[in-house]
GROMACS .gro file of C-alpha atoms in nm:
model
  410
    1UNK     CA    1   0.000   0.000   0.000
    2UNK     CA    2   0.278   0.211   0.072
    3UNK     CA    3   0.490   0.150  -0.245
    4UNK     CA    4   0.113   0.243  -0.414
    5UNK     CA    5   0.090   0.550  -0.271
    6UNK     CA    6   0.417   0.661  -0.285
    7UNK     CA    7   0.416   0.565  -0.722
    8UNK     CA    8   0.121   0.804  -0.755
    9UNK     CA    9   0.291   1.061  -0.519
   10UNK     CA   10   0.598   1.018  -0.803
   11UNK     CA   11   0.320   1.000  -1.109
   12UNK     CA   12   0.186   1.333  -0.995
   13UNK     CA   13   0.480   1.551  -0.903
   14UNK     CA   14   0.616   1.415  -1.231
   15UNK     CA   15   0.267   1.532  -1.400
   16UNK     CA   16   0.262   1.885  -1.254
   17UNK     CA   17   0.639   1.929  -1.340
   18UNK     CA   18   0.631   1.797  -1.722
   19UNK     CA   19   0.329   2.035  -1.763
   20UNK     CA   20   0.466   2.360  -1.629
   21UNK     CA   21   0.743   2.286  -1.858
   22UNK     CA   22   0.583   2.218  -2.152
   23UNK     CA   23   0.394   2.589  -2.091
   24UNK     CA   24   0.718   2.737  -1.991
   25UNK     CA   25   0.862   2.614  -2.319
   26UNK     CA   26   0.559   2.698  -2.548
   27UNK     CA   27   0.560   3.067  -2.381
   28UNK     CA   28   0.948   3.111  -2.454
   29UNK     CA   29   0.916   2.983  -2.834
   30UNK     CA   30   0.609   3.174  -2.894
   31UNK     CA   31   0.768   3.535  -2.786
   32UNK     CA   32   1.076   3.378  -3.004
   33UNK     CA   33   0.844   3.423  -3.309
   34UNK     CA   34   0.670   3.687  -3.200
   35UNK     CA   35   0.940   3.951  -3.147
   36UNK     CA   36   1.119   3.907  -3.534
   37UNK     CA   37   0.768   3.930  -3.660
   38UNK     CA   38   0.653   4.251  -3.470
   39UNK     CA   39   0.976   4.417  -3.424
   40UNK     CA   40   1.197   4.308  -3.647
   41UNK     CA   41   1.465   4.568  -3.671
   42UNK     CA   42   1.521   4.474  -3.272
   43UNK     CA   43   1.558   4.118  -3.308
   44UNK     CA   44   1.897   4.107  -3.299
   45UNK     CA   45   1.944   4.317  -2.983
   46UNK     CA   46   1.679   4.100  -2.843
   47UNK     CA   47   1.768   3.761  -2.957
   48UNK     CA   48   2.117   3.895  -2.791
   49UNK     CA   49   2.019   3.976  -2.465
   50UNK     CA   50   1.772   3.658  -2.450
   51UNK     CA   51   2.079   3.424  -2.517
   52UNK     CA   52   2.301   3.615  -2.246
   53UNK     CA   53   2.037   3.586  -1.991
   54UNK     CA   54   1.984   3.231  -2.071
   55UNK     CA   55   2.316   3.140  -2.064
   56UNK     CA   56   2.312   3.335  -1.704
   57UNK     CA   57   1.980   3.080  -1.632
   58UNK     CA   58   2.146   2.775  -1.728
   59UNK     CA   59   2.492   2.803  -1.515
   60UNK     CA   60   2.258   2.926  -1.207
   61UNK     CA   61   2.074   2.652  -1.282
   62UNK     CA   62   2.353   2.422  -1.059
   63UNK     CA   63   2.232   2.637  -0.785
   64UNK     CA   64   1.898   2.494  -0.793
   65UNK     CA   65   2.040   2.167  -0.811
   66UNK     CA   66   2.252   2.182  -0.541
   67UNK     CA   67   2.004   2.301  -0.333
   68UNK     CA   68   1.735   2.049  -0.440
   69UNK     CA   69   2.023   1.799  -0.344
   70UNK     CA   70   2.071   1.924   0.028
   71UNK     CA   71   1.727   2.034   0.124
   72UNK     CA   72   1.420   1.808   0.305
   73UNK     CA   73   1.146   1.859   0.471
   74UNK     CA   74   1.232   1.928   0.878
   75UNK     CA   75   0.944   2.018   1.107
   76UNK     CA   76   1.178   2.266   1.274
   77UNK     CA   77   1.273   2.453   0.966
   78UNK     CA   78   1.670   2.474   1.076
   79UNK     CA   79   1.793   2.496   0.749
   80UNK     CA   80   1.583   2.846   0.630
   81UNK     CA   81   1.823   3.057   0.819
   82UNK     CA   82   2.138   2.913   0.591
   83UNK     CA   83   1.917   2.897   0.286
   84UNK     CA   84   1.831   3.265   0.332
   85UNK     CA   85   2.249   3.379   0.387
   86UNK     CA   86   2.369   3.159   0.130
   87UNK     CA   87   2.039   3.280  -0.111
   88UNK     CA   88   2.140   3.669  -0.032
   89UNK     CA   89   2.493   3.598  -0.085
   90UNK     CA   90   2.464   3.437  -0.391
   91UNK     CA   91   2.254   3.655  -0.590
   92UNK     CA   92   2.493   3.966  -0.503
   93UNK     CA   93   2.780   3.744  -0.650
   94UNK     CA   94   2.574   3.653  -0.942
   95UNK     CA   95   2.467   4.000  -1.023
   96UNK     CA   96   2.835   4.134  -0.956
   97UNK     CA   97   2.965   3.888  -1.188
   98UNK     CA   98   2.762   3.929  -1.441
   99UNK     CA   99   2.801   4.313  -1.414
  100UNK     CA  100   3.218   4.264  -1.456
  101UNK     CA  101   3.203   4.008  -1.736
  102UNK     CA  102   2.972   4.242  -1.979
  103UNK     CA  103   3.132   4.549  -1.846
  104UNK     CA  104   3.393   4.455  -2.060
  105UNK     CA  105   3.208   4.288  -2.352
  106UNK     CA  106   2.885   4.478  -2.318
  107UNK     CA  107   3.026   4.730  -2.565
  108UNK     CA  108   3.118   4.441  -2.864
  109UNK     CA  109   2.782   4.275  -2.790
  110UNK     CA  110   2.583   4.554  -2.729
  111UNK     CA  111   2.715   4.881  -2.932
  112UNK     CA  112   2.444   5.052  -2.878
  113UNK     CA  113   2.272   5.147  -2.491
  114UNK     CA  114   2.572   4.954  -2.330
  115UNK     CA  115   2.492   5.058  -1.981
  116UNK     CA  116   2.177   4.999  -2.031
  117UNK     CA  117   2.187   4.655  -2.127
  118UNK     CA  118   2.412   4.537  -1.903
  119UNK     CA  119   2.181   4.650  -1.602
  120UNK     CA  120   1.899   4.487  -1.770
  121UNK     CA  121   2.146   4.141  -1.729
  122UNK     CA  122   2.252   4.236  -1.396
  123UNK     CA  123   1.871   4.253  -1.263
  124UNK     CA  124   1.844   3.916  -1.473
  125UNK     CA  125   2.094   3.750  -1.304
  126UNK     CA  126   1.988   3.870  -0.922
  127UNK     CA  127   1.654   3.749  -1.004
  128UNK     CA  128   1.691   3.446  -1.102
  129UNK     CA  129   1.919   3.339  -0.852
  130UNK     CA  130   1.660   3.395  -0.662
  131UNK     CA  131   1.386   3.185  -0.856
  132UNK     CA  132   1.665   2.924  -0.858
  133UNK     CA  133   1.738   2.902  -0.484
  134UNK     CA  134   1.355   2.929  -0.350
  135UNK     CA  135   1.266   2.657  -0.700
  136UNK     CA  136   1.545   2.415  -0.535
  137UNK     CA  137   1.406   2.474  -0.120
  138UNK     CA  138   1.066   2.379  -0.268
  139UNK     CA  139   1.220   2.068  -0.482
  140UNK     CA  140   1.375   1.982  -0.163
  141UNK     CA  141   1.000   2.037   0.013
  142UNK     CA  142   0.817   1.846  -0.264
  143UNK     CA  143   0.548   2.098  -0.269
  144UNK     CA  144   0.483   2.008  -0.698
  145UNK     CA  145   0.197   2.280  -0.691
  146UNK     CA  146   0.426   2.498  -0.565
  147UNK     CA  147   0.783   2.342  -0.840
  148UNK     CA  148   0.535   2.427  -1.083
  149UNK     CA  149   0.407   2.755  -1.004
  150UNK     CA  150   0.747   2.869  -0.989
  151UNK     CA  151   0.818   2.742  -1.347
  152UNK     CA  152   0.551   2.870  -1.537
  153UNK     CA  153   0.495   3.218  -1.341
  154UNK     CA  154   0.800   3.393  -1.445
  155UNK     CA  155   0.719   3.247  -1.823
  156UNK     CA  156   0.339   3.367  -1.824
  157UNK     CA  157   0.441   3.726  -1.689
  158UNK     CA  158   0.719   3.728  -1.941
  159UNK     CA  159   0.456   3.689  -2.228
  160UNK     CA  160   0.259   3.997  -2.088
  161UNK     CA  161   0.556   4.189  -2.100
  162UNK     CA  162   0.678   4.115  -2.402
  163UNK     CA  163   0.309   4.116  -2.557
  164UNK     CA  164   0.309   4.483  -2.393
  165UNK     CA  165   0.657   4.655  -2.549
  166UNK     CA  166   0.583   4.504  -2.909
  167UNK     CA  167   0.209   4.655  -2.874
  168UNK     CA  168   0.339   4.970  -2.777
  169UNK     CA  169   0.615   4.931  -3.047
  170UNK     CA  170   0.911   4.926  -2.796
  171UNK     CA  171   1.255   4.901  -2.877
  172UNK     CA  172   1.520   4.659  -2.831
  173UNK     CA  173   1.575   4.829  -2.477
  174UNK     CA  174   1.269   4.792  -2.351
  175UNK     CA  175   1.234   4.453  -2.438
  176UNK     CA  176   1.501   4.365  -2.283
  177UNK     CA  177   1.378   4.528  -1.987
  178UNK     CA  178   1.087   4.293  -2.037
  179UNK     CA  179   1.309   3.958  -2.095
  180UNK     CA  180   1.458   4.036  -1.744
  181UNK     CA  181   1.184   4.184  -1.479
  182UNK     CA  182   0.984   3.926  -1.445
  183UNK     CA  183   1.226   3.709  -1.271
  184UNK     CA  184   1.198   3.908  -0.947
  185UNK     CA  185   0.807   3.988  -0.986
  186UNK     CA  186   0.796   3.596  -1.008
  187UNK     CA  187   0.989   3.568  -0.752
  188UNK     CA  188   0.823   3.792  -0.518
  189UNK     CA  189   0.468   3.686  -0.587
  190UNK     CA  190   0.569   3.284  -0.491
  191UNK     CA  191   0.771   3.395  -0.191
  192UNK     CA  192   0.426   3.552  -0.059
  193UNK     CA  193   0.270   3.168  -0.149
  194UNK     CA  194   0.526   2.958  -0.019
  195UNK     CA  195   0.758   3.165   0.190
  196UNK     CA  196   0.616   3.041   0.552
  197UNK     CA  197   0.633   2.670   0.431
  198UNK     CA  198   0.978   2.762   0.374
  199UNK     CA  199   1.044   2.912   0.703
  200UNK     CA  200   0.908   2.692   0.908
  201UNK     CA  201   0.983   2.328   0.699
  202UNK     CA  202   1.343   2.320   0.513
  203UNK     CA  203   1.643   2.151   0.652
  204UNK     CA  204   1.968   2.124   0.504
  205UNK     CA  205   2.232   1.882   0.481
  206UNK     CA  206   2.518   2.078   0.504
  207UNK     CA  207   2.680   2.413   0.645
  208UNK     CA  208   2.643   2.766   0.411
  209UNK     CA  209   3.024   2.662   0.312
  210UNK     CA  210   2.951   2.354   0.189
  211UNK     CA  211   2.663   2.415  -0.018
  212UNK     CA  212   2.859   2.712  -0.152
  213UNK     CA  213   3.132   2.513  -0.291
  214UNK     CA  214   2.865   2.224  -0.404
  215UNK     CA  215   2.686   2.558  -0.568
  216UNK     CA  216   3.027   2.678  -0.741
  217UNK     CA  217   3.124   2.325  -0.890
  218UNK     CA  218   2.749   2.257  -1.019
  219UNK     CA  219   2.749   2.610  -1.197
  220UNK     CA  220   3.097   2.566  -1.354
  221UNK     CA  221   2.955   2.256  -1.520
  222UNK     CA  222   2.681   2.408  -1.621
  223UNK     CA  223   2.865   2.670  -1.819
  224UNK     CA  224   3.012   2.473  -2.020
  225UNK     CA  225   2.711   2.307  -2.133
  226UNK     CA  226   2.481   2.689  -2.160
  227UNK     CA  227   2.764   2.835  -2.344
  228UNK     CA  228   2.690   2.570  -2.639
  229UNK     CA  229   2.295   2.564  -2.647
  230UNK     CA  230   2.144   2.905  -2.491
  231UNK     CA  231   2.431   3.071  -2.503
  232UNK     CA  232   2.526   3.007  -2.870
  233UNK     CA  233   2.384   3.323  -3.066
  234UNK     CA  234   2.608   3.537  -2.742
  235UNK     CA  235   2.934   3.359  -2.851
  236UNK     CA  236   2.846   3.456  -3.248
  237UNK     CA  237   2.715   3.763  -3.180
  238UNK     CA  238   3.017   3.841  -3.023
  239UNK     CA  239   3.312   3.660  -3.241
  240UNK     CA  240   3.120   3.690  -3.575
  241UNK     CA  241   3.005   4.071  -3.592
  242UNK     CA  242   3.176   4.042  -3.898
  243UNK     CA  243   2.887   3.901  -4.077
  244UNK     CA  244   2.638   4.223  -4.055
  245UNK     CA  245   2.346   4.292  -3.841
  246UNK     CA  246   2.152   4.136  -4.128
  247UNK     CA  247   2.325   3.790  -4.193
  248UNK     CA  248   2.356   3.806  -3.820
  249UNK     CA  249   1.992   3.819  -3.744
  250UNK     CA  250   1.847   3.584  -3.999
  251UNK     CA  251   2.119   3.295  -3.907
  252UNK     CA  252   2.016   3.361  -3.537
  253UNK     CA  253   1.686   3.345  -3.622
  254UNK     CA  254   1.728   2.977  -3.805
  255UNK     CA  255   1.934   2.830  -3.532
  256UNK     CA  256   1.708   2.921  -3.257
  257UNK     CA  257   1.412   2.834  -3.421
  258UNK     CA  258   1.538   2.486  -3.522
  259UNK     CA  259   1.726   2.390  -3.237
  260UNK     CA  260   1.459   2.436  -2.966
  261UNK     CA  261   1.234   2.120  -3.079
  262UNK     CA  262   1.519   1.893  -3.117
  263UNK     CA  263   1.732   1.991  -2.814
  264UNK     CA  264   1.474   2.087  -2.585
  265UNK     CA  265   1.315   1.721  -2.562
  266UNK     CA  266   1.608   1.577  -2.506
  267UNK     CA  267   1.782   1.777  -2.200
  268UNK     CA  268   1.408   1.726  -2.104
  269UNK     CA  269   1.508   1.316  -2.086
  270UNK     CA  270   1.889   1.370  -1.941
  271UNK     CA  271   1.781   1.181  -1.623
  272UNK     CA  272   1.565   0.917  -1.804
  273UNK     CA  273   1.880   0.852  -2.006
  274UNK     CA  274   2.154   0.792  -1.715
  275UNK     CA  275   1.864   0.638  -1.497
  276UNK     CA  276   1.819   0.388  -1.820
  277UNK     CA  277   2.217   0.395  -1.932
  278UNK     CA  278   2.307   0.326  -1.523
  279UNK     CA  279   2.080  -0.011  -1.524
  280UNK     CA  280   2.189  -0.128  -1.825
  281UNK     CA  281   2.564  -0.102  -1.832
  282UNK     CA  282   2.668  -0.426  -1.981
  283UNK     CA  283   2.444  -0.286  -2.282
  284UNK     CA  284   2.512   0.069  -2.288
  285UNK     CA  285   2.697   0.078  -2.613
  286UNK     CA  286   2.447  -0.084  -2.830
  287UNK     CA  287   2.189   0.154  -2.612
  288UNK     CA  288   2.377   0.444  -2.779
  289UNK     CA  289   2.401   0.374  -3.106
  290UNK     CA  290   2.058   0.300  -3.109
  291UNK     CA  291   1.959   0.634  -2.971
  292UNK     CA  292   2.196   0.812  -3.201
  293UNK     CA  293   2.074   0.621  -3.516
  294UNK     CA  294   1.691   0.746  -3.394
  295UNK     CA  295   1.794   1.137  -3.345
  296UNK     CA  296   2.028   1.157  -3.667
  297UNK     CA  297   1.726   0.956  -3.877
  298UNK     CA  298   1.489   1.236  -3.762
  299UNK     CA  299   1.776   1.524  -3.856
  300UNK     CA  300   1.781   1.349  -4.176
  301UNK     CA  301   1.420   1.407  -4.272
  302UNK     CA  302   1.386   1.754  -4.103
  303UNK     CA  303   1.717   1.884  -4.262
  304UNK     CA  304   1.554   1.771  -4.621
  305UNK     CA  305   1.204   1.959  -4.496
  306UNK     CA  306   1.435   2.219  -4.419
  307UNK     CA  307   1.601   2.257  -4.753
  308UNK     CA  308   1.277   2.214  -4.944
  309UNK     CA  309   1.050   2.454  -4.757
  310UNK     CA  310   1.253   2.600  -4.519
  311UNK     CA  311   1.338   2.912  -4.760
  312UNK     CA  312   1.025   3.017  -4.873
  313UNK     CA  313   0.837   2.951  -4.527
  314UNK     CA  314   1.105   3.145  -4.373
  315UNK     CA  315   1.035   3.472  -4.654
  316UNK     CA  316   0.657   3.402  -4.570
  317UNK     CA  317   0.638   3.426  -4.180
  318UNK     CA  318   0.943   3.658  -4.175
  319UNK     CA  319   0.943   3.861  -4.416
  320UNK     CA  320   1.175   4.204  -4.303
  321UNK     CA  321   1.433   3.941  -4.270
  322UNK     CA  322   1.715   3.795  -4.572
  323UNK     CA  323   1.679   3.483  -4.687
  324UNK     CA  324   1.926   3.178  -4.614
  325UNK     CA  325   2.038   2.894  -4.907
  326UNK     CA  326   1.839   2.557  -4.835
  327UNK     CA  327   2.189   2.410  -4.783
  328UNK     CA  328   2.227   2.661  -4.477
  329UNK     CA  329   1.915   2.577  -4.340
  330UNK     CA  330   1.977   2.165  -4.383
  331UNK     CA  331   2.309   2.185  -4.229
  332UNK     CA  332   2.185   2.439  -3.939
  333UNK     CA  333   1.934   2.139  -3.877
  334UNK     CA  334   2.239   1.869  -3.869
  335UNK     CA  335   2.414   2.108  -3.598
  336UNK     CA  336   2.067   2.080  -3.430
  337UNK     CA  337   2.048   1.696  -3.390
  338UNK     CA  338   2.478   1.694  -3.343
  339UNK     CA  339   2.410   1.841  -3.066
  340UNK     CA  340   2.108   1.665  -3.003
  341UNK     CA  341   2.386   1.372  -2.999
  342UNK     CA  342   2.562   1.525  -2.719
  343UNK     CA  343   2.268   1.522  -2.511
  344UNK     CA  344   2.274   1.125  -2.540
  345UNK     CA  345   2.656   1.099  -2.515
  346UNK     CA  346   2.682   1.257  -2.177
  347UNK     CA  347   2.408   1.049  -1.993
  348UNK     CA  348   2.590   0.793  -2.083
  349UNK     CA  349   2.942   0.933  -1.976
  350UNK     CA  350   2.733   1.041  -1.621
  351UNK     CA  351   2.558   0.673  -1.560
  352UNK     CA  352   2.928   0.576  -1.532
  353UNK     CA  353   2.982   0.842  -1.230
  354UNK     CA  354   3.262   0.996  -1.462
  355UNK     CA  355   3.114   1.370  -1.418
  356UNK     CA  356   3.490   1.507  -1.503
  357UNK     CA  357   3.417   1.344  -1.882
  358UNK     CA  358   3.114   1.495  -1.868
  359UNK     CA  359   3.204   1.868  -1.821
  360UNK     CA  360   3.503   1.789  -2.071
  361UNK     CA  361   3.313   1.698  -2.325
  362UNK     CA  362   3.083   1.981  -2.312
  363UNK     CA  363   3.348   2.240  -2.203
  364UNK     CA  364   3.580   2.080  -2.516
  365UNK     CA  365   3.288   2.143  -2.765
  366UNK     CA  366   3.231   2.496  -2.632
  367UNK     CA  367   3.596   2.593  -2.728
  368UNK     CA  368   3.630   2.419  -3.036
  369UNK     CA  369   3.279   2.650  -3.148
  370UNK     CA  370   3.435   2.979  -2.978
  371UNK     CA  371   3.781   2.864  -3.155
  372UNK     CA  372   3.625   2.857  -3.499
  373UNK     CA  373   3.450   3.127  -3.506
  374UNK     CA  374   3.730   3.357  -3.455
  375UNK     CA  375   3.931   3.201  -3.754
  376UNK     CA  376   4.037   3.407  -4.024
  377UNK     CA  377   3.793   3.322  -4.296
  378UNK     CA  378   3.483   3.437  -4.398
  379UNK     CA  379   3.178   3.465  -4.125
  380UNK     CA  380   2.937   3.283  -4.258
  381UNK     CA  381   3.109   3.014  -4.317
  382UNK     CA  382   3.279   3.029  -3.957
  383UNK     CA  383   2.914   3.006  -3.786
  384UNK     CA  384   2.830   2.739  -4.034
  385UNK     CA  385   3.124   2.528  -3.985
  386UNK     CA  386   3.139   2.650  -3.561
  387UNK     CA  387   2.778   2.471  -3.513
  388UNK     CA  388   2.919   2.158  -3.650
  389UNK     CA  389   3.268   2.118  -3.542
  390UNK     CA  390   3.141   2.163  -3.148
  391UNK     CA  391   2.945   1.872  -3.124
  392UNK     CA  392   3.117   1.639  -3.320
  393UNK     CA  393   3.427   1.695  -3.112
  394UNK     CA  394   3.226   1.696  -2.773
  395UNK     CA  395   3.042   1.352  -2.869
  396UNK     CA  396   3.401   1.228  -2.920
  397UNK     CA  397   3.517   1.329  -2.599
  398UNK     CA  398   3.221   1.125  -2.414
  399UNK     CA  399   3.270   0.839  -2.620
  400UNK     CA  400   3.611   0.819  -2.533
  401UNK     CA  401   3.502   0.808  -2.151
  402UNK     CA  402   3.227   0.545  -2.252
  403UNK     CA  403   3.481   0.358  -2.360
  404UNK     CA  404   3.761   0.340  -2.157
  405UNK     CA  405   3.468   0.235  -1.904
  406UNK     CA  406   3.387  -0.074  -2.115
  407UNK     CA  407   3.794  -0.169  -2.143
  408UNK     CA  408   3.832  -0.085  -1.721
  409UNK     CA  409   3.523  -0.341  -1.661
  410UNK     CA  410   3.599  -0.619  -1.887
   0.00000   0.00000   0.00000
């Protein structure tokens, strides 16, 4: 009876979590058409500032993990105290970061309203550490209602804001403005839902120092990894200005709006993977290449669909932007599922307990992208051949680590 009630505890948490992020997603690809439809000679600012946030989200992300990891349910609530330092503390080194690093890029990424911009990321990057620590207090709780609340609200109030600037035919400034706020609103209006469970329920596992170095090694990882998918039109932004505003845009366009349905299903299914990769270790190689041969037969057909109709559906929906070759479009699509590739590679490499592969491979294919696209050859080709060379070299490096696991157990 227990193990029956605690399987539909499970079913349901997983039920309210899968939900919220299927919204959450829908909500962030929706306002990624919207904006180069509605304003389209702000996209690229926007699209910008979206992928430097994001990339912010994603390494902050490890501090929601850690803390999910050390927090439980304690009827004395000893841990709130440390949450609440360590919480404080982080999102001041967060936002301080932030405000260094792109006080010293902001101007090649940003030429225009530097200052500006780079507060807009600095209020991005407080807030969300703060959506990350109270998301990983209530993991740690398993108060689902609650997991959920906190990962669609920030989303939903994003599309009002957003909806807002374009109808009142903002600029790039103001949407950015809009990308970042509602973090903290979020933030604020779940604190004055959940706050007192947190109060008077969380416990910890370990001491504010602890969890801070946990914190620092998680978000290190998780650089590596953001720098490659959210990150991605930052890094050519930045190293490929070369190109124009206007190849610029339209390529940023393509990539984000082809890699989202491939990639984002599959980081969806990272713990399914080393969950199924960890139980079947004797099989794990054959469990690979069968994965693989499933993602790269699906890039196959979309990358045709995307040379066949891919140009003239991207003149139709968009039309204030240049159009891209079908061979640019079919091979952005490959990058897409190489990538996708990756995201079956390192389960694999983590079911093994080798985490150190892990961040290698993803850290490895990070540089090799940044690498190429500040060669000395033409631009578009260097973002062309940058989205493919990453991957191909980070799948290596987990293979490598899959394999020398194989030799070490035979």
């Amino acid at each position: 009876m227990a193990d029956r009630t605690e399987g539909r505890a499970a079913s349901g948490a997983l039920r309210y979590i899968l939900l919220a992020t299927v919204i959450a997603g829908a909500i962030g690809y929706l306002i990624q058409i919207a904006v180069p439809i509605f304003a389209p000679d702000s996209y690229l600012p926007f699209a910008t500032t979206w992928s430097a946030i994001y990339l912010v989200v994603t390494c902050v992300s490890g501090v929601q993990q850690e803390i999910t990891r050390a927090a439980r349910p304690d009827p004395s609530g000893a841990g709130y105290h440390t949450w609440r330092t360590f919480t404080i503390s982080a999102a001041v080194v967060v936002a301080v970061s932030v405000s260094a690093v792109f006080a010293l890029i902001g101007p090649r990424v940003f030429p225009s309203d530097t200052v500006a911009f780079v507060l807009i990321l600095v209020l991005a990057a407080g807030g969300y550490t703060l959506v990350a620590a109270l998301s990983g207090a209530l993991y740690g709780l398993a108060a689902w209602p609650a997991v959920a609340g906190m990962t669609v609200s920030d989303s939903a109030i994003r599309l009002l804001t957003i909806a807002g600037a374009l109808l009142a035919g903002a600029g790039a400034t103001v949407l950015g403005w809009a990308i970042a706020a509602p973090f903290a609103v979020a933030v604020a209006g779940m604190w004055i839902w959940t706050g007192r469970r947190v109060k008077t329920r969380l416990g910890l596992d370990v001491e504010i120092g602890r969890l801070a170095r946990n914190s620092v090694a998680t978000v290190l990882a998780s650089l590596a990894t953001g720098a490659l998918i959210s990150g991605l039109p930052l890094l050519i932004n930045a190293f490929a200005s070369d190109a124009g505003s206007e190849l610029l845009a339209v390529l940023i366009l393509a990539i984000t709006l082809t890699r989202a349905p491939l990639v984002v299903p599959l980081l969806a299914l990272q713990g399914y993977l080393v969950v199924s990769f960890r139980d079947r270790a004797d099989r794990i190689a054959s469990m690979i290449v069968r994965w693989v041969i499933l993602v790269l037969a699906l890039v196959v057909v979309l990358a045709l669909l995307a040379a066949l109709m891919g140009p003239a559906l991207l003149s139709a929906v968009f039309p204030s932007f240049s159009s891209l070759p079908a061979a640019d479009l079919a091979l952005i699509v490959v990058s897409a599922g190489l990538t996708g590739v990756m995201c079956i590679t390192g389960p694999a490499v983590l079911a093994g307990n080798r985490h150190a592969w892990y961040t290698a491979g993803w850290a490895v294919s990070a540089l090799a992208t940044l690498v190429t696209l500040m060669l000395p050859f033409d631009a578009h080709s260097r973002v062309l051949t940058a989205l493919l060379v990453g991957p191909v070299i980070g799948s290596a490096v987990h293979m490598t680590a899959v394999r020398r696991a194989q030799r070490q157990g035979e």
